[in-house]
């Protein structure tokens, strides 16, 4: 639990408007010397831009919560659909290959002649 970010506080400014506490300007301090800046790019702070824009435009926390809930749900559903389509395409390929193999082996001379004709047509297309 210690690695969770601190909750965002909302404060009221002297003019009566509200803002997030992490947006308040920091007081200017004189520079005593060179400052060392440590950047941890792989530890980026959580991005709350979408939530701030949504709450700032007045659509409400319920809509933001619905987006947070249904966003990953939609991604999961689309992933499941894509996986099903990939499985169906694989099955169609395997079944077509099986039918062609059976027709070639069982067809006798007519099946072999048809296979030769298809091979010739395929070779002539590839040569162009």
mmCIF file of C-alpha atoms in Angstrom:
data_model
loop_
_atom_site.group_PDB
_atom_site.id
_atom_site.type_symbol
_atom_site.label_atom_id
_atom_site.label_comp_id
_atom_site.label_asym_id
_atom_site.label_seq_id
_atom_site.Cartn_x
_atom_site.Cartn_y
_atom_site.Cartn_z
ATOM 1 C CA UNK A 1 0.000 0.000 0.000
ATOM 2 C CA UNK A 2 2.974 2.326 0.495
ATOM 3 C CA UNK A 3 3.620 2.576 -3.258
ATOM 4 C CA UNK A 4 0.213 4.155 -3.987
ATOM 5 C CA UNK A 5 0.146 7.868 -4.879
ATOM 6 C CA UNK A 6 -1.222 10.321 -2.375
ATOM 7 C CA UNK A 7 -4.839 11.329 -2.970
ATOM 8 C CA UNK A 8 -5.317 14.639 -4.748
ATOM 9 C CA UNK A 9 -6.545 17.440 -2.522
ATOM 10 C CA UNK A 10 -8.870 20.156 -3.775
ATOM 11 C CA UNK A 11 -8.391 23.593 -2.227
ATOM 12 C CA UNK A 12 -10.352 26.814 -2.466
ATOM 13 C CA UNK A 13 -8.382 29.841 -3.671
ATOM 14 C CA UNK A 14 -8.915 33.350 -2.241
ATOM 15 C CA UNK A 15 -11.000 34.317 -5.287
ATOM 16 C CA UNK A 16 -13.472 31.504 -4.482
ATOM 17 C CA UNK A 17 -12.492 29.081 -7.235
ATOM 18 C CA UNK A 18 -11.363 25.536 -6.594
ATOM 19 C CA UNK A 19 -8.182 23.899 -7.858
ATOM 20 C CA UNK A 20 -6.053 20.843 -7.246
ATOM 21 C CA UNK A 21 -3.423 21.264 -4.545
ATOM 22 C CA UNK A 22 -0.631 19.948 -6.780
ATOM 23 C CA UNK A 23 -1.309 22.807 -9.249
ATOM 24 C CA UNK A 24 -0.559 25.559 -6.772
ATOM 25 C CA UNK A 25 2.497 27.653 -7.638
ATOM 26 C CA UNK A 26 5.520 26.946 -5.495
ATOM 27 C CA UNK A 27 7.238 29.861 -3.770
ATOM 28 C CA UNK A 28 10.356 31.149 -5.544
ATOM 29 C CA UNK A 29 13.544 30.305 -3.738
ATOM 30 C CA UNK A 30 16.922 31.810 -4.568
ATOM 31 C CA UNK A 31 19.403 29.426 -6.130
ATOM 32 C CA UNK A 32 22.373 28.749 -3.871
ATOM 33 C CA UNK A 33 24.337 26.867 -6.510
ATOM 34 C CA UNK A 34 23.963 24.281 -9.207
ATOM 35 C CA UNK A 35 21.027 21.996 -8.696
ATOM 36 C CA UNK A 36 21.111 18.296 -9.416
ATOM 37 C CA UNK A 37 18.004 17.021 -11.119
ATOM 38 C CA UNK A 38 17.243 13.310 -10.793
ATOM 39 C CA UNK A 39 14.896 12.117 -13.490
ATOM 40 C CA UNK A 40 13.299 8.726 -13.098
ATOM 41 C CA UNK A 41 11.624 8.361 -16.445
ATOM 42 C CA UNK A 42 10.544 4.807 -15.729
ATOM 43 C CA UNK A 43 8.656 6.005 -12.655
ATOM 44 C CA UNK A 44 6.327 8.538 -14.210
ATOM 45 C CA UNK A 45 3.640 10.008 -11.954
ATOM 46 C CA UNK A 46 0.092 8.838 -12.628
ATOM 47 C CA UNK A 47 -1.628 10.885 -15.302
ATOM 48 C CA UNK A 48 -4.874 12.414 -14.088
ATOM 49 C CA UNK A 49 -5.369 14.702 -17.079
ATOM 50 C CA UNK A 50 -8.527 12.988 -18.348
ATOM 51 C CA UNK A 51 -10.136 12.979 -14.916
ATOM 52 C CA UNK A 52 -9.250 16.634 -14.362
ATOM 53 C CA UNK A 53 -10.631 17.691 -17.722
ATOM 54 C CA UNK A 54 -13.798 15.659 -17.155
ATOM 55 C CA UNK A 55 -14.410 16.964 -13.661
ATOM 56 C CA UNK A 56 -13.490 20.486 -14.705
ATOM 57 C CA UNK A 57 -16.055 20.466 -17.501
ATOM 58 C CA UNK A 58 -18.808 19.544 -15.058
ATOM 59 C CA UNK A 59 -19.735 16.082 -16.283
ATOM 60 C CA UNK A 60 -19.401 14.637 -12.806
ATOM 61 C CA UNK A 61 -17.590 11.910 -11.002
ATOM 62 C CA UNK A 62 -20.133 9.270 -12.035
ATOM 63 C CA UNK A 63 -19.188 9.674 -15.677
ATOM 64 C CA UNK A 64 -15.496 9.498 -14.837
ATOM 65 C CA UNK A 65 -16.091 6.352 -12.779
ATOM 66 C CA UNK A 66 -18.066 4.820 -15.646
ATOM 67 C CA UNK A 67 -15.183 5.574 -18.021
ATOM 68 C CA UNK A 68 -12.701 4.042 -15.620
ATOM 69 C CA UNK A 69 -14.862 0.930 -15.303
ATOM 70 C CA UNK A 70 -16.079 0.466 -18.872
ATOM 71 C CA UNK A 71 -12.828 1.460 -20.617
ATOM 72 C CA UNK A 72 -10.899 -1.678 -19.662
ATOM 73 C CA UNK A 73 -14.090 -3.711 -20.038
ATOM 74 C CA UNK A 74 -14.389 -2.550 -23.652
ATOM 75 C CA UNK A 75 -10.739 -3.359 -24.325
ATOM 76 C CA UNK A 76 -11.243 -6.843 -22.895
ATOM 77 C CA UNK A 77 -14.353 -7.441 -25.002
ATOM 78 C CA UNK A 78 -12.616 -6.305 -28.197
ATOM 79 C CA UNK A 79 -9.631 -8.530 -27.402
ATOM 80 C CA UNK A 80 -11.934 -11.515 -26.905
ATOM 81 C CA UNK A 81 -13.669 -10.813 -30.217
ATOM 82 C CA UNK A 82 -10.315 -10.561 -32.012
ATOM 83 C CA UNK A 83 -9.156 -13.840 -30.460
ATOM 84 C CA UNK A 84 -12.363 -15.569 -31.582
ATOM 85 C CA UNK A 85 -11.977 -14.260 -35.128
ATOM 86 C CA UNK A 86 -8.352 -15.416 -35.235
ATOM 87 C CA UNK A 87 -9.388 -18.892 -34.063
ATOM 88 C CA UNK A 88 -12.145 -19.057 -36.694
ATOM 89 C CA UNK A 89 -9.701 -18.007 -39.440
ATOM 90 C CA UNK A 90 -7.244 -20.687 -38.311
ATOM 91 C CA UNK A 91 -9.964 -23.341 -38.291
ATOM 92 C CA UNK A 92 -11.140 -22.304 -41.777
ATOM 93 C CA UNK A 93 -7.568 -22.594 -43.079
ATOM 94 C CA UNK A 94 -7.060 -26.037 -41.546
ATOM 95 C CA UNK A 95 -10.420 -27.288 -42.846
ATOM 96 C CA UNK A 96 -9.737 -25.974 -46.365
ATOM 97 C CA UNK A 97 -6.316 -27.648 -46.364
ATOM 98 C CA UNK A 98 -7.910 -30.888 -45.188
ATOM 99 C CA UNK A 99 -10.576 -30.807 -47.905
ATOM 100 C CA UNK A 100 -7.983 -30.142 -50.606
ATOM 101 C CA UNK A 101 -5.807 -32.993 -49.319
ATOM 102 C CA UNK A 102 -8.733 -35.423 -49.262
ATOM 103 C CA UNK A 103 -9.882 -34.403 -52.758
ATOM 104 C CA UNK A 104 -6.355 -34.896 -54.114
ATOM 105 C CA UNK A 105 -5.939 -38.328 -52.557
ATOM 106 C CA UNK A 106 -9.435 -39.702 -53.163
ATOM 107 C CA UNK A 107 -10.176 -38.017 -56.476
ATOM 108 C CA UNK A 108 -8.228 -40.483 -58.596
ATOM 109 C CA UNK A 109 -7.091 -39.317 -62.021
ATOM 110 C CA UNK A 110 -9.676 -36.526 -62.175
ATOM 111 C CA UNK A 111 -8.517 -35.081 -58.832
ATOM 112 C CA UNK A 112 -4.860 -35.260 -59.880
ATOM 113 C CA UNK A 113 -5.659 -33.581 -63.211
ATOM 114 C CA UNK A 114 -7.537 -30.829 -61.391
ATOM 115 C CA UNK A 115 -4.594 -30.379 -59.007
ATOM 116 C CA UNK A 116 -2.183 -30.129 -61.975
ATOM 117 C CA UNK A 117 -4.414 -27.550 -63.628
ATOM 118 C CA UNK A 118 -4.513 -25.506 -60.441
ATOM 119 C CA UNK A 119 -0.735 -25.730 -60.077
ATOM 120 C CA UNK A 120 -0.218 -24.558 -63.677
ATOM 121 C CA UNK A 121 -2.616 -21.650 -63.171
ATOM 122 C CA UNK A 122 -0.867 -20.713 -59.926
ATOM 123 C CA UNK A 123 2.573 -20.832 -61.558
ATOM 124 C CA UNK A 124 1.460 -18.690 -64.472
ATOM 125 C CA UNK A 125 0.096 -16.063 -62.047
ATOM 126 C CA UNK A 126 3.321 -16.054 -60.019
ATOM 127 C CA UNK A 127 5.448 -15.652 -63.129
ATOM 128 C CA UNK A 128 3.714 -12.442 -64.177
#
